PDB file of C-alpha atoms in Angstrom:
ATOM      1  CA  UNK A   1     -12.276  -0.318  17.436  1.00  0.00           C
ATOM      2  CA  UNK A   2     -12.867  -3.435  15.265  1.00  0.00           C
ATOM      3  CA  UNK A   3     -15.243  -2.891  12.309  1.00  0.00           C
ATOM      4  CA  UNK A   4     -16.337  -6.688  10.994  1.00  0.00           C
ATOM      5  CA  UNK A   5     -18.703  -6.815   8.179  1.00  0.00           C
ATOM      6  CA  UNK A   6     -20.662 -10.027   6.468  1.00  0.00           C
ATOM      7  CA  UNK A   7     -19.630 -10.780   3.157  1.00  0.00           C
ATOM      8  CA  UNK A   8     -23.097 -11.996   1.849  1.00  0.00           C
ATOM      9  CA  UNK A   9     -25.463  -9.955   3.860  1.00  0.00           C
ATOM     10  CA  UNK A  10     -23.286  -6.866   4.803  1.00  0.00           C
ATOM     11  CA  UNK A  11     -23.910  -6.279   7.943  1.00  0.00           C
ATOM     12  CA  UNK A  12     -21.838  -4.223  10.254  1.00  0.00           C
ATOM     13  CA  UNK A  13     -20.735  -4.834  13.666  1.00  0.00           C
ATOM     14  CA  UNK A  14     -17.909  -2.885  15.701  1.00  0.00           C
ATOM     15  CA  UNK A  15     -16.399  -3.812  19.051  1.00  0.00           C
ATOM     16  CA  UNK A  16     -13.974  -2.036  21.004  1.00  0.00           C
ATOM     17  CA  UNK A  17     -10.645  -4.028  22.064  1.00  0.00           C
ATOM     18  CA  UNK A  18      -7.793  -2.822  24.516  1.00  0.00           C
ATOM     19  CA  UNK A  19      -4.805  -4.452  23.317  1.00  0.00           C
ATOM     20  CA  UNK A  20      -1.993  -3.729  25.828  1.00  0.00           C
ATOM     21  CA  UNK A  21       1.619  -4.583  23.335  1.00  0.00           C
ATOM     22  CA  UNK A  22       4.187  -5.897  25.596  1.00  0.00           C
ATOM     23  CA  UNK A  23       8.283  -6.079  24.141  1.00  0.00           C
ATOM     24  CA  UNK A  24       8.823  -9.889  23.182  1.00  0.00           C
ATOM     25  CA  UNK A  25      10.698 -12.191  25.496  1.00  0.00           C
ATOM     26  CA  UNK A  26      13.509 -12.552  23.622  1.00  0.00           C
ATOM     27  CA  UNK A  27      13.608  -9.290  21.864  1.00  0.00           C
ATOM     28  CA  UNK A  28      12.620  -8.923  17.995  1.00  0.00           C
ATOM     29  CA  UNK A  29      13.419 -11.317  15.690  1.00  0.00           C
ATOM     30  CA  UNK A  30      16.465 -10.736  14.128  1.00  0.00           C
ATOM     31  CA  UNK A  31      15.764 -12.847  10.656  1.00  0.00           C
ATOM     32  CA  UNK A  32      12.309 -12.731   9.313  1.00  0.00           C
ATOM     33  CA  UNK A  33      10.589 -14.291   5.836  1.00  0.00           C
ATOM     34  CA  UNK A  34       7.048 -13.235   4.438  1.00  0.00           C
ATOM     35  CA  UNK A  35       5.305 -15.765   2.436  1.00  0.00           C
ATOM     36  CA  UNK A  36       2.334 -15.273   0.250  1.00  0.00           C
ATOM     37  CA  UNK A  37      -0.330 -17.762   0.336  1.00  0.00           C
ATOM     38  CA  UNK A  38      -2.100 -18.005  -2.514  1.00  0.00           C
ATOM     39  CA  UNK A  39      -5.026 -20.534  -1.526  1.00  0.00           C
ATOM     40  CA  UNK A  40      -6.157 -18.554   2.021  1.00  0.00           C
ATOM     41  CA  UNK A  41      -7.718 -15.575   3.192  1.00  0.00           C
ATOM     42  CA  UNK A  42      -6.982 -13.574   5.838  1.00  0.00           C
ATOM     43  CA  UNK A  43      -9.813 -14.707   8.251  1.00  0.00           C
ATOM     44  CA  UNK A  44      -8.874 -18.392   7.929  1.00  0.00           C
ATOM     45  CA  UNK A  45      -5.501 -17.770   9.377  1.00  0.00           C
ATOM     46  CA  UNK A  46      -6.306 -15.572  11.783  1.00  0.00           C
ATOM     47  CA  UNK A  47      -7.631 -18.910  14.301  1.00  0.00           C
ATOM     48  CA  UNK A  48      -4.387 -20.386  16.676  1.00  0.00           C
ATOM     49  CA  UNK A  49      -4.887 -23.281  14.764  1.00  0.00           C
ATOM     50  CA  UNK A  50      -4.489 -22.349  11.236  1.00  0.00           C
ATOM     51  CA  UNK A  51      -1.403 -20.281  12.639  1.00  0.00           C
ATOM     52  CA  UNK A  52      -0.061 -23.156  14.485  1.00  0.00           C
ATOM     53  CA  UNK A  53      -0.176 -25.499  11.441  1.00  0.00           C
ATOM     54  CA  UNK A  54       1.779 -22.731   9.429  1.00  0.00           C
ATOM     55  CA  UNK A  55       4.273 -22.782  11.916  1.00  0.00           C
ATOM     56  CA  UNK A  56       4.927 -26.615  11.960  1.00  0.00           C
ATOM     57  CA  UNK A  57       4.968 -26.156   8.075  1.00  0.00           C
ATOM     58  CA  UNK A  58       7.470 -23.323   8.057  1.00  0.00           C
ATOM     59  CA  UNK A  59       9.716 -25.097  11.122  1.00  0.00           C
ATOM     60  CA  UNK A  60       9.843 -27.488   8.456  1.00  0.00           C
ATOM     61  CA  UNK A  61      11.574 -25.580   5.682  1.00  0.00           C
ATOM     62  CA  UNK A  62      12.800 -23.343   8.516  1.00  0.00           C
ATOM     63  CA  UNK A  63      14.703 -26.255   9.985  1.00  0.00           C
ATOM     64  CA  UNK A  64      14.500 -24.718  13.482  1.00  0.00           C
ATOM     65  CA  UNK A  65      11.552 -24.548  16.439  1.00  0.00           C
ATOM     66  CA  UNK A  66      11.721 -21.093  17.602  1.00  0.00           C
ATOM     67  CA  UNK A  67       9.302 -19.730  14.808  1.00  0.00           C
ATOM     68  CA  UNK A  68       6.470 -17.043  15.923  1.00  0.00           C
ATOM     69  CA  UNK A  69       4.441 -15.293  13.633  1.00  0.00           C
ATOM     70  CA  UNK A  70       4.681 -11.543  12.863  1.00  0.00           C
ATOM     71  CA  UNK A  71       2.146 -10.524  10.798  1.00  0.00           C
ATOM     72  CA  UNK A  72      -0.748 -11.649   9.000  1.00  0.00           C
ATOM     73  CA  UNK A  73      -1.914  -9.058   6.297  1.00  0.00           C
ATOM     74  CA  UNK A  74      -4.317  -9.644   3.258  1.00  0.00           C
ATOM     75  CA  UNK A  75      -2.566  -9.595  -0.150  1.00  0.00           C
ATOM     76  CA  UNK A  76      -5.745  -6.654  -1.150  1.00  0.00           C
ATOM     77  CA  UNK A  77      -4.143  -4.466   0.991  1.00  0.00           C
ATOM     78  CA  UNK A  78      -0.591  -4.968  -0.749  1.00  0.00           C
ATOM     79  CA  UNK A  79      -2.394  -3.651  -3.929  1.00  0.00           C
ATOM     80  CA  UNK A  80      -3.749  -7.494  -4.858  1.00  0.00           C
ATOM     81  CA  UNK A  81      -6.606  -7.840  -7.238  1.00  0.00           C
ATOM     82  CA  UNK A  82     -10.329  -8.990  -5.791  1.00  0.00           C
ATOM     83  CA  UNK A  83     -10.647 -12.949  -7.203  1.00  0.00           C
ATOM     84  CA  UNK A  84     -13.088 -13.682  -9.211  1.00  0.00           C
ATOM     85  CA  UNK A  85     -16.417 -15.365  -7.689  1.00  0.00           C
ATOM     86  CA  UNK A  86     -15.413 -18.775  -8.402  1.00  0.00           C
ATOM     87  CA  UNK A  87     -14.967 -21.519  -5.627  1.00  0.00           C
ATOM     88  CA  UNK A  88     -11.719 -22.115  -4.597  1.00  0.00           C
ATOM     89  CA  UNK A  89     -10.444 -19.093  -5.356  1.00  0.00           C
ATOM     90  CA  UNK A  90      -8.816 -17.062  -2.720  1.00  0.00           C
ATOM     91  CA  UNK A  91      -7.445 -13.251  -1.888  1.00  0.00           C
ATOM     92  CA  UNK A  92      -4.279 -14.226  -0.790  1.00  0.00           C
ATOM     93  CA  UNK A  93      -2.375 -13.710   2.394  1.00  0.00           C
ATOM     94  CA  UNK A  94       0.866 -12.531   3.891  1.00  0.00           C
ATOM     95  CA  UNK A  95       2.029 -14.187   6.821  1.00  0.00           C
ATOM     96  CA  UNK A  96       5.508 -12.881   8.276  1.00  0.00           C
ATOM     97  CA  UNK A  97       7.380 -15.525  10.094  1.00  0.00           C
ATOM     98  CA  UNK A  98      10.518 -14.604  12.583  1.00  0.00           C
ATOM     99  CA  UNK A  99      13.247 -16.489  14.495  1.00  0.00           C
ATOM    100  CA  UNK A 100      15.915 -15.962  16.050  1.00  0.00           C
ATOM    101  CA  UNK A 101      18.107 -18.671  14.132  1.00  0.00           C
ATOM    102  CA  UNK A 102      19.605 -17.794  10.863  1.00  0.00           C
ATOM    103  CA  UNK A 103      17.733 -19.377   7.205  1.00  0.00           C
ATOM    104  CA  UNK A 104      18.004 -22.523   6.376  1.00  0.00           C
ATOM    105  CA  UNK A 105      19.845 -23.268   2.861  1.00  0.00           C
ATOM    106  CA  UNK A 106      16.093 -23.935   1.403  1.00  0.00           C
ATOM    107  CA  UNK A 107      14.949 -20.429   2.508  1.00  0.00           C
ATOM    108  CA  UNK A 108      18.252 -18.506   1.173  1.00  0.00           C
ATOM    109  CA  UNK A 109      18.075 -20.447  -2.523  1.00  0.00           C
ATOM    110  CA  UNK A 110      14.326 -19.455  -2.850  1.00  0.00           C
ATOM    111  CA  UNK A 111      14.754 -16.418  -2.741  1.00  0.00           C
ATOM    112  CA  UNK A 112      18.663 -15.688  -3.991  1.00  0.00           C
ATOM    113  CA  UNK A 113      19.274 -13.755  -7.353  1.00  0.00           C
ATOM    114  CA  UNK A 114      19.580 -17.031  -9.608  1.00  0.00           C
ATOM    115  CA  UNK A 115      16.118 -17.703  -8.217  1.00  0.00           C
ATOM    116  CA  UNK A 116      14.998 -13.997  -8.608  1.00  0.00           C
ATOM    117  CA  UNK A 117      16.200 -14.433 -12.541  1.00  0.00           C
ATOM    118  CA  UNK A 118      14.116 -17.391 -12.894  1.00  0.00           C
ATOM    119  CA  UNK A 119      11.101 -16.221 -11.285  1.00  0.00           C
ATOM    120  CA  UNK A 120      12.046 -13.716 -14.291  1.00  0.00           C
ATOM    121  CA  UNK A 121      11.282 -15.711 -16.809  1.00  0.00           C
ATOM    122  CA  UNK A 122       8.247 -17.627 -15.491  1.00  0.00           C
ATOM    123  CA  UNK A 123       9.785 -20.319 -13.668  1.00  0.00           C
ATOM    124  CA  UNK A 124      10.363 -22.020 -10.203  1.00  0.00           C
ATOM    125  CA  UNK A 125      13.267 -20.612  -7.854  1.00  0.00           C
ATOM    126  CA  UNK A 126      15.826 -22.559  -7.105  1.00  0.00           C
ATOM    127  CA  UNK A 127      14.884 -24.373  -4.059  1.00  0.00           C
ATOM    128  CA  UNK A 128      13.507 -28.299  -2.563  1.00  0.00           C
ATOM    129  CA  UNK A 129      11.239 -27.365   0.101  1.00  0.00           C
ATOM    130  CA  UNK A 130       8.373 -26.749  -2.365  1.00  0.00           C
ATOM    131  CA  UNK A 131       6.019 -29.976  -1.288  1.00  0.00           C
ATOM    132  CA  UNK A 132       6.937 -28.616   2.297  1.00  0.00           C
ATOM    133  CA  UNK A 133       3.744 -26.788   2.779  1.00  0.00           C
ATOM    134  CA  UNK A 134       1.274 -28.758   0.806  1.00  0.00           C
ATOM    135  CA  UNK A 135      -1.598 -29.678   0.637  1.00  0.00           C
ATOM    136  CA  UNK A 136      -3.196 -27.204   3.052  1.00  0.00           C
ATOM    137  CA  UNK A 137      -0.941 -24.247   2.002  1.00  0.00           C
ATOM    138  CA  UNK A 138      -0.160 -23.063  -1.284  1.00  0.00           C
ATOM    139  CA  UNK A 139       3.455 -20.674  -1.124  1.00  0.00           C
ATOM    140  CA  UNK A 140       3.753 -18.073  -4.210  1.00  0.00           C
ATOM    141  CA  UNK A 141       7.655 -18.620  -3.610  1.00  0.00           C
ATOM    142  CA  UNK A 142       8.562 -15.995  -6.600  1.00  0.00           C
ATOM    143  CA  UNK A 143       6.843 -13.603  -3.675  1.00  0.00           C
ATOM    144  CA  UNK A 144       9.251 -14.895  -0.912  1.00  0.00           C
ATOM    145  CA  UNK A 145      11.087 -11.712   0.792  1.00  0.00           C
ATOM    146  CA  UNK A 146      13.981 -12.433   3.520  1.00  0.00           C
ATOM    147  CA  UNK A 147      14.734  -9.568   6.352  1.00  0.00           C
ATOM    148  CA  UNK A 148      18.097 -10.294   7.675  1.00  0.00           C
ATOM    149  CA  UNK A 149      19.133  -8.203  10.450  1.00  0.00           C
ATOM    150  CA  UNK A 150      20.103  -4.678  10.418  1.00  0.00           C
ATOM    151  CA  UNK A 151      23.794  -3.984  11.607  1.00  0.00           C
ATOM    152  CA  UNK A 152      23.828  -2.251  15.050  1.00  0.00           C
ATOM    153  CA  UNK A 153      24.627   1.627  15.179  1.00  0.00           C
ATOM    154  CA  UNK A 154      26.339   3.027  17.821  1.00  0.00           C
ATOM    155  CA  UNK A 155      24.614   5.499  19.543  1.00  0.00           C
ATOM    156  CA  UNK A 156      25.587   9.241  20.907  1.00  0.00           C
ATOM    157  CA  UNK A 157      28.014   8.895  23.816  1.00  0.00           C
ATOM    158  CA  UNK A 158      27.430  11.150  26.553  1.00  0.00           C
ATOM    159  CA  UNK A 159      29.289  13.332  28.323  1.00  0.00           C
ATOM    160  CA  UNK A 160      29.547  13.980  32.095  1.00  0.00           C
ATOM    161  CA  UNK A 161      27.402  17.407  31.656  1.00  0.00           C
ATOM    162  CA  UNK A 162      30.399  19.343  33.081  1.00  0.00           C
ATOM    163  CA  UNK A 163      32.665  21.817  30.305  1.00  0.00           C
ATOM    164  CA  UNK A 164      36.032  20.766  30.634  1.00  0.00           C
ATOM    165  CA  UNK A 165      38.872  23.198  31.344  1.00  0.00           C
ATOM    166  CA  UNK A 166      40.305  24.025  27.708  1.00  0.00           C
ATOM    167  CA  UNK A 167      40.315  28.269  28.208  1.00  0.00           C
ATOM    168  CA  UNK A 168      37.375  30.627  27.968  1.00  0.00           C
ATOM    169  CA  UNK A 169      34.656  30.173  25.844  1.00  0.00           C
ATOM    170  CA  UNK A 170      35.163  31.494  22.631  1.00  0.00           C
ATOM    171  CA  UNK A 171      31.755  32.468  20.879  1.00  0.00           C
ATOM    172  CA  UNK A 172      31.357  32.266  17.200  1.00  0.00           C
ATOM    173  CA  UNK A 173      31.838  34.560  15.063  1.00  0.00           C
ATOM    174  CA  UNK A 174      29.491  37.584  14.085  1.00  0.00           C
ATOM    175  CA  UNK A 175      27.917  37.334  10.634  1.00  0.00           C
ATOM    176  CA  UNK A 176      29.662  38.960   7.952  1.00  0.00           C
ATOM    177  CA  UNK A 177      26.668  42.093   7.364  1.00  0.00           C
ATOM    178  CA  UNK A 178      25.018  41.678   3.916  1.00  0.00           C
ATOM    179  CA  UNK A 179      23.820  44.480   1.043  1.00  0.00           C
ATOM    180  CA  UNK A 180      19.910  43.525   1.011  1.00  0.00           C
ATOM    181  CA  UNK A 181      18.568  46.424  -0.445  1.00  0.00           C
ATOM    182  CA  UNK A 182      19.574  45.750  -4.121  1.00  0.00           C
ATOM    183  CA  UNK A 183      17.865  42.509  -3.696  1.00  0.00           C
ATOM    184  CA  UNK A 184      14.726  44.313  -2.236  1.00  0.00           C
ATOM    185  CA  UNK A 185      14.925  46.520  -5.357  1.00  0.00           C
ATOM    186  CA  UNK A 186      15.070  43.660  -7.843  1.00  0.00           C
ATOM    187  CA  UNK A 187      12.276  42.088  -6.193  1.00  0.00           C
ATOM    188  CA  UNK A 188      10.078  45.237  -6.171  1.00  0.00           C
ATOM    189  CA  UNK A 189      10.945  46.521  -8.967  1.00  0.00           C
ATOM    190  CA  UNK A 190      11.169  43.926 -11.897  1.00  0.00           C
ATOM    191  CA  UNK A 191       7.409  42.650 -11.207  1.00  0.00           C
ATOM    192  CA  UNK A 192       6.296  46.830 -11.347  1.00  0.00           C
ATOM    193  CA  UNK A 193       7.938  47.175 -14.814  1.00  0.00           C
ATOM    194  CA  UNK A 194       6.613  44.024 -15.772  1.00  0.00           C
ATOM    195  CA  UNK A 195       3.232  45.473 -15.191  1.00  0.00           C
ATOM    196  CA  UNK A 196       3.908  48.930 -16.345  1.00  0.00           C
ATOM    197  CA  UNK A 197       4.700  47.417 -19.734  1.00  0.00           C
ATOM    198  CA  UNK A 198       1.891  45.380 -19.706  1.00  0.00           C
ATOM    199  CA  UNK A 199      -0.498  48.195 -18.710  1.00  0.00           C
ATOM    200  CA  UNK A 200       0.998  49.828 -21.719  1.00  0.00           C
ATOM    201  CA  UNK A 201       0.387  47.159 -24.337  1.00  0.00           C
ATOM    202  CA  UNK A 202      -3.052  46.811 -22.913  1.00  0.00           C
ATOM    203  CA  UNK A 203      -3.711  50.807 -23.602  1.00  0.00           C
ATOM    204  CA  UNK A 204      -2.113  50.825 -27.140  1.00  0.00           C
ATOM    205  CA  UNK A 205      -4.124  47.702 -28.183  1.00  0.00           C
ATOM    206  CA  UNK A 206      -7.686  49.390 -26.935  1.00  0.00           C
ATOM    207  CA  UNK A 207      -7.199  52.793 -27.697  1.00  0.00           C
ATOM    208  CA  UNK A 208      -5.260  52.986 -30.650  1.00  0.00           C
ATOM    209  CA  UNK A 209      -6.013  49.851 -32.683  1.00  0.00           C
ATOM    210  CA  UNK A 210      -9.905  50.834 -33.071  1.00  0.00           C
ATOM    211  CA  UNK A 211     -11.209  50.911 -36.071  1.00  0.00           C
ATOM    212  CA  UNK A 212     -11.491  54.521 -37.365  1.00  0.00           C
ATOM    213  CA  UNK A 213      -8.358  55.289 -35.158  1.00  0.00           C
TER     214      UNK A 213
END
């Protein structure tokens, strides 16, 4: 269920949507880079077109063709600030971008630890792909975050089911038989002497600390 709302009037309206999620082609994509976009919100790149100009733009620093896009998620919901009602100013988007093909040398200087260390200290990363998305898109590159692909783990190997012949079973051991009744008598007994005491105090300090007593 889609809940859509106008910004000036604010009025509701919902809609129900089946969305049936089918695996990708050619699997996940194995590398993966999120840029923020400082000069958009998240309803103007929602359209095919808007996405389809981000993708030329990021084949571009990319330097490959097999670019889809992942995600598309407002920078409020990352814990960004509401802008201030000024024209031209703008929430802020994430839009992940995967491929299949490794980064280009661009990509992995933007966002290495030199560039990290500058970003630091208020400047530029290291990189020359900045002009690659202007005018229409404006990259925070300091916000640039790379996913390169996890190793592969092996999973459990299974067995044929049937217990080899190795002798009888042999079951575990018993358990050794523990003492728990000096534990149940700390546990009972501490908190009653506790109170006992306490009950005491309580009686001295009201009965024989009155005045005239």
């Amino acid at each position: 269920q889609v809940l859509a709302y106008n910004r000036r009037t604010f009025a509701t309206v919902s809609q129900r949507l089946l969305i049936s999620v089918t695996p990708a082609p050619g699997g996940d994509a194995q590398f993966q880079a999120e840029f923020l976009v400082g000069n958009r919100n998240v309803e103007e790149l929602l359209p095919e077109a808007a996405r389809e100009m981000f993708l030329e733009a990021s084949a571009k620093v990319w330097e490959r063709g097999d670019l889809h896009i992942v995600n598309v998620t407002s920078a409020l919901d990352r814990g960004g600030r509401v802008p201030l009602p000024i024209e031209g100013r703008r929430e802020g988007v994430y839009v992940q971008v995967g491929s299949h093909s490794p980064f280009s040398p661009c990509l992995a200087s933007a966002a290495s630890p030199q560039s990290r260390s500058r970003c630091h200290r208020g400047q530029l990363p290291v990189a020359s792909c900045y002009d690659t998305f202007a005018p229409h898109f404006s990259i925070r590159w300091c916000n640039l975050t790379l996913v390169l692909p996890s190793p592969a783990t092996p999973g459990p190997v299974w067995g044929s089911g049937v217990l080899e012949d190795g002798g009888d079973f042999e079951p575990p051991t018993e358990a050794v038989p523990r003492e728990l009744l000096p534990g149940f008598l700390v546990t009972l007994l501490v908190p009653l002497a506790v109170a006992a005491l306490l009950c005491l105090l309580l009686g001295h300090l009201m009965c024989c600390r009155r005045e005239g007593v």
